[in-house]
Amino acid sequence: MLNFKQMQENILNFMSDYLENSGAKGFCVGLSGGLDSAVVLSLCAKIAPTSALLMPTNASQERHFNDALALAKSLKVEYKILNIQSILDSFLQKCSIDDLSTNCAKLRAGNITARIRMVLLYDYSALNSLLVAGTSNKSEQMLGYGTIYGDMACALNPLAHIFKSDLFDFARFLGLSQNIINKAPSADLWINQSDEGEMGFNYTELDAVLKGICAGLDEKDLIKNYGAELSEFVLKRVKNNAFKLKMPAILE
């Protein structure tokens, strides 16, 4: 069983030290109504002035927006609502994406959506001398389940060492709403999109393999313990998306 009190203390110390050394005034968070951004906002609000940006599109589910708004109000943080559908429509038109029925088109539109949100977050952070707090957990980082230079971009990431399946209990420790904890993880990048539906496995299954990888198990042992289909899926994603966690290649 994880020691969530110690986990919180370690994260808050890390964030406080980073903020002090940066010279910034506080934090800003892209708030979706999902678990990860809710945990990050809650942690940020314990340390320094924090702003939340709610950036829905037509694909955003109303209950996710309402949960995000309710959390921002309950934490008494400053928040701003920026509907980005018109910006997204302009990008889709310029990129000649007029049919979102294919997986390729959905992926392109999803990446564009994530990058629009990050542009707005970084502009807001520059305007108000704030640090963009990342919301990608360790599972998403290892699997590459995120948009490089989009939702994976940040000044600091409080969750990068925590697996998604452990975040549910951490959120309960933090006292977050059951509405947020119990919902299916989703980035709301297109209508009815969900993380687990897109990948075909739930986070409990995925994290079991990821933790096995971190423990040093080889492919043979992973397949023996967790089955070939799941293990090979995770190993392939980890390998193919490792580039997202690296700095751009340069000639030395």
Short mmCIF file of C-alpha atoms in Angstrom, two decimals:
data_model
loop_
_atom_site.label_atom_id
_atom_site.label_comp_id
_atom_site.label_asym_id
_atom_site.label_seq_id
_atom_site.Cartn_x
_atom_site.Cartn_y
_atom_site.Cartn_z
CA MET A 1 0.00 0.00 0.00
CA LEU A 2 1.43 3.36 -1.00
CA ASN A 3 1.98 6.01 1.65
CA PHE A 4 -0.12 8.79 0.19
CA LYS A 5 0.69 11.23 2.99
CA GLN A 6 4.38 10.90 2.22
CA MET A 7 3.67 11.03 -1.52
CA GLN A 8 1.82 14.32 -1.10
CA GLU A 9 4.59 15.78 1.05
CA ASN A 10 7.27 14.81 -1.47
CA ILE A 11 5.32 16.31 -4.38
CA LEU A 12 4.54 19.54 -2.56
CA ASN A 13 8.19 19.97 -1.56
CA PHE A 14 9.29 19.34 -5.14
CA MET A 15 6.78 21.83 -6.53
CA SER A 16 7.51 24.48 -3.90
CA ASP A 17 11.27 24.29 -4.50
CA TYR A 18 10.86 24.44 -8.27
CA LEU A 19 8.49 27.41 -8.03
CA GLU A 20 10.81 29.31 -5.70
CA ASN A 21 13.81 28.76 -7.96
CA SER A 22 11.85 29.76 -11.07
CA GLY A 23 10.86 33.19 -9.81
CA ALA A 24 7.29 32.65 -11.07
CA LYS A 25 4.27 33.67 -9.00
CA GLY A 26 2.27 30.44 -9.15
CA PHE A 27 0.87 27.76 -11.41
CA CYS A 28 -1.62 27.33 -14.23
CA VAL A 29 -3.32 24.07 -15.15
CA GLY A 30 -5.39 22.95 -18.11
CA LEU A 31 -8.45 21.59 -16.30
CA SER A 32 -10.51 18.97 -18.11
CA GLY A 33 -12.67 17.51 -15.37
CA GLY A 34 -10.65 14.31 -15.47
CA LEU A 35 -8.65 12.68 -12.70
CA ASP A 36 -5.11 13.80 -13.60
CA SER A 37 -5.74 17.51 -13.99
CA ALA A 38 -7.96 17.49 -10.89
CA VAL A 39 -5.16 15.97 -8.79
CA VAL A 40 -2.62 18.46 -10.14
CA LEU A 41 -4.89 21.47 -9.57
CA SER A 42 -5.57 20.31 -6.02
CA LEU A 43 -1.83 20.03 -5.33
CA CYS A 44 -0.99 23.37 -6.93
CA ALA A 45 -3.68 25.15 -4.91
CA LYS A 46 -2.03 23.99 -1.68
CA ILE A 47 1.18 25.85 -2.54
CA ALA A 48 0.67 29.08 -4.44
CA PRO A 49 -1.78 31.18 -6.48
CA THR A 50 -3.14 28.90 -9.18
CA SER A 51 -5.23 29.46 -12.29
CA ALA A 52 -7.26 26.88 -14.18
CA LEU A 53 -8.02 27.12 -17.89
CA LEU A 54 -11.09 25.23 -19.06
CA MET A 55 -10.85 24.79 -22.83
CA PRO A 56 -13.82 22.80 -24.15
CA THR A 57 -14.69 21.94 -27.73
CA ASN A 58 -17.90 20.56 -29.22
CA ALA A 59 -16.57 17.08 -28.41
CA SER A 60 -16.26 17.86 -24.70
CA GLN A 61 -18.80 16.12 -22.51
CA GLU A 62 -20.91 18.50 -20.44
CA ARG A 63 -20.42 16.50 -17.23
CA HIS A 64 -16.64 16.75 -17.57
CA PHE A 65 -16.90 20.52 -17.98
CA ASN A 66 -19.25 20.77 -14.99
CA ASP A 67 -16.92 18.68 -12.83
CA ALA A 68 -13.98 20.89 -13.80
CA LEU A 69 -15.92 24.06 -13.03
CA ALA A 70 -17.14 22.71 -9.70
CA LEU A 71 -13.58 21.77 -8.68
CA ALA A 72 -12.15 25.17 -9.60
CA LYS A 73 -14.85 26.86 -7.55
CA SER A 74 -14.42 24.54 -4.56
CA LEU A 75 -10.65 25.14 -4.49
CA LYS A 76 -11.27 28.87 -4.88
CA VAL A 77 -8.73 29.19 -7.68
CA GLU A 78 -8.98 31.71 -10.48
CA TYR A 79 -10.39 30.12 -13.61
CA LYS A 80 -11.00 31.11 -17.21
CA ILE A 81 -13.26 29.43 -19.75
CA LEU A 82 -11.95 29.45 -23.33
CA ASN A 83 -14.09 27.60 -25.84
CA ILE A 84 -11.56 26.63 -28.51
CA GLN A 85 -13.93 25.18 -31.13
CA SER A 86 -13.55 28.13 -33.51
CA ILE A 87 -9.74 27.89 -33.27
CA LEU A 88 -9.90 24.14 -33.86
CA ASP A 89 -12.22 24.59 -36.84
CA SER A 90 -9.74 27.00 -38.40
CA PHE A 91 -6.89 24.52 -38.00
CA LEU A 92 -8.95 21.63 -39.36
CA GLN A 93 -9.83 23.71 -42.41
CA LYS A 94 -6.22 24.74 -43.02
CA CYS A 95 -5.10 21.11 -42.62
CA SER A 96 -7.87 19.86 -44.95
CA ILE A 97 -9.39 17.65 -42.25
CA ASP A 98 -13.07 17.61 -43.11
CA ASP A 99 -13.97 14.00 -42.31
CA LEU A 100 -13.37 12.77 -38.77
CA SER A 101 -14.63 9.25 -39.41
CA THR A 102 -11.15 7.73 -39.93
CA ASN A 103 -8.67 6.91 -37.17
CA CYS A 104 -5.98 8.97 -38.88
CA ALA A 105 -8.20 12.06 -39.02
CA LYS A 106 -9.25 11.62 -35.39
CA LEU A 107 -5.61 11.35 -34.31
CA ARG A 108 -4.61 14.44 -36.28
CA ALA A 109 -7.53 16.44 -34.89
CA GLY A 110 -6.80 15.21 -31.37
CA ASN A 111 -3.16 16.28 -31.60
CA ILE A 112 -4.16 19.68 -32.94
CA THR A 113 -6.66 20.09 -30.09
CA ALA A 114 -4.03 19.25 -27.47
CA ARG A 115 -1.53 21.67 -28.99
CA ILE A 116 -4.06 24.50 -29.17
CA ARG A 117 -4.71 24.06 -25.47
CA MET A 118 -1.01 24.11 -24.67
CA VAL A 119 -0.45 27.26 -26.74
CA LEU A 120 -3.14 29.00 -24.71
CA LEU A 121 -1.74 27.69 -21.42
CA TYR A 122 1.77 28.91 -22.21
CA ASP A 123 0.49 32.29 -23.36
CA TYR A 124 -1.51 32.63 -20.13
CA SER A 125 1.51 31.57 -18.09
CA ALA A 126 3.72 34.17 -19.78
CA LEU A 127 1.13 36.91 -19.28
CA ASN A 128 0.73 36.16 -15.57
CA SER A 129 4.21 34.84 -14.63
CA LEU A 130 2.94 31.34 -13.89
CA LEU A 131 4.36 27.87 -14.43
CA VAL A 132 2.45 25.40 -16.59
CA ALA A 133 1.92 22.32 -14.41
CA GLY A 134 1.82 19.08 -16.40
CA THR A 135 -0.84 16.43 -15.92
CA SER A 136 0.63 13.32 -17.60
CA ASN A 137 0.99 10.37 -15.24
CA LYS A 138 3.70 7.69 -15.45
CA SER A 139 1.48 5.24 -17.34
CA GLU A 140 0.75 7.81 -20.06
CA GLN A 141 4.41 8.82 -20.19
CA MET A 142 5.67 5.25 -20.65
CA LEU A 143 2.93 4.32 -23.14
CA GLY A 144 3.36 7.55 -25.07
CA TYR A 145 -0.35 8.18 -24.60
CA GLY A 146 -0.21 11.91 -25.07
CA THR A 147 0.60 14.58 -27.60
CA ILE A 148 4.22 15.68 -27.80
CA TYR A 149 4.31 19.51 -27.53
CA GLY A 150 0.66 19.26 -26.51
CA ASP A 151 -0.57 17.87 -23.20
CA MET A 152 2.90 16.39 -22.57
CA ALA A 153 4.47 19.88 -22.56
CA CYS A 154 4.91 21.60 -19.19
CA ALA A 155 7.33 23.43 -16.90
CA LEU A 156 7.13 20.70 -14.26
CA ASN A 157 5.18 17.47 -13.92
CA PRO A 158 4.00 16.42 -10.43
CA LEU A 159 2.54 13.09 -11.64
CA ALA A 160 5.27 11.72 -13.89
CA HIS A 161 6.33 9.18 -11.24
CA ILE A 162 2.81 7.91 -10.38
CA PHE A 163 1.05 5.14 -12.30
CA LYS A 164 -2.52 5.88 -13.37
CA SER A 165 -4.02 3.00 -11.38
CA ASP A 166 -2.46 4.44 -8.20
CA LEU A 167 -3.83 7.91 -8.85
CA PHE A 168 -7.40 6.85 -8.11
CA ASP A 169 -6.53 6.10 -4.48
CA PHE A 170 -4.35 9.20 -4.25
CA ALA A 171 -7.31 11.28 -5.45
CA ARG A 172 -9.45 9.74 -2.69
CA PHE A 173 -6.75 10.66 -0.17
CA LEU A 174 -6.88 14.24 -1.48
CA GLY A 175 -10.66 14.29 -1.03
CA LEU A 176 -11.60 14.80 -4.67
CA SER A 177 -15.16 14.29 -5.84
CA GLN A 178 -16.32 10.77 -6.62
CA ASN A 179 -17.72 12.19 -9.87
CA ILE A 180 -14.14 12.75 -11.00
CA ILE A 181 -12.67 9.57 -9.53
CA ASN A 182 -15.29 7.17 -10.89
CA LYS A 183 -15.50 8.37 -14.50
CA ALA A 184 -13.78 6.60 -17.37
CA PRO A 185 -10.49 8.34 -18.23
CA SER A 186 -10.88 10.49 -21.34
CA ALA A 187 -9.08 13.42 -22.96
CA ASP A 188 -12.33 14.41 -24.74
CA LEU A 189 -10.38 14.76 -27.99
CA TRP A 190 -13.36 13.54 -30.01
CA ILE A 191 -16.92 12.50 -29.25
CA ASN A 192 -17.13 9.44 -26.97
CA GLN A 193 -13.34 9.07 -26.86
CA SER A 194 -11.92 7.20 -23.85
CA ASP A 195 -8.35 6.20 -23.01
CA GLU A 196 -9.08 2.57 -22.22
CA GLY A 197 -11.50 2.17 -25.12
CA GLU A 198 -8.86 3.50 -27.51
CA MET A 199 -6.10 1.23 -26.20
CA GLY A 200 -8.26 -1.83 -25.64
CA PHE A 201 -7.07 -2.50 -22.08
CA ASN A 202 -7.84 -0.93 -18.71
CA TYR A 203 -5.19 0.84 -16.66
CA THR A 204 -5.03 -1.91 -14.04
CA GLU A 205 -3.95 -4.33 -16.78
CA LEU A 206 -1.62 -1.87 -18.47
CA ASP A 207 0.03 -0.81 -15.23
CA ALA A 208 0.70 -4.40 -14.20
CA VAL A 209 2.91 -4.79 -17.28
CA LEU A 210 4.46 -1.34 -16.93
CA LYS A 211 5.38 -2.06 -13.32
CA GLY A 212 6.85 -5.36 -14.48
CA ILE A 213 9.00 -3.50 -17.00
CA CYS A 214 10.17 -1.10 -14.29
CA ALA A 215 11.00 -4.09 -12.08
CA GLY A 216 13.29 -5.43 -14.80
CA LEU A 217 11.19 -8.30 -16.14
CA ASP A 218 12.11 -9.36 -19.67
CA GLU A 219 9.63 -10.03 -22.47
CA LYS A 220 9.48 -13.77 -21.72
CA ASP A 221 8.56 -13.18 -18.07
CA LEU A 222 6.05 -10.47 -18.94
CA ILE A 223 4.26 -12.79 -21.37
CA LYS A 224 4.30 -15.59 -18.80
CA ASN A 225 2.83 -13.34 -16.10
CA TYR A 226 0.41 -11.19 -18.08
CA GLY A 227 -0.24 -12.93 -21.39
CA ALA A 228 1.10 -12.34 -24.87
CA GLU A 229 -1.54 -9.95 -26.22
CA LEU A 230 -1.33 -7.45 -23.37
CA SER A 231 2.44 -7.69 -22.89
CA GLU A 232 3.26 -7.31 -26.59
CA PHE A 233 0.88 -4.36 -26.89
CA VAL A 234 2.53 -2.54 -23.99
CA LEU A 235 6.09 -3.36 -25.07
CA LYS A 236 5.40 -2.11 -28.60
CA ARG A 237 3.90 1.16 -27.35
CA VAL A 238 6.75 1.75 -24.91
CA LYS A 239 9.32 1.18 -27.66
CA ASN A 240 7.56 3.13 -30.39
CA ASN A 241 6.78 6.15 -28.21
CA ALA A 242 10.04 6.44 -26.27
CA PHE A 243 11.01 9.39 -28.49
CA LYS A 244 8.31 11.52 -26.84
CA LEU A 245 10.31 11.57 -23.61
CA LYS A 246 13.58 12.64 -25.23
CA MET A 247 14.91 16.04 -26.16
CA PRO A 248 15.13 16.67 -29.92
CA ALA A 249 18.18 15.09 -31.55
CA ILE A 250 21.05 17.51 -32.27
CA LEU A 251 24.40 17.21 -34.04
CA GLU A 252 27.21 17.51 -31.52
#
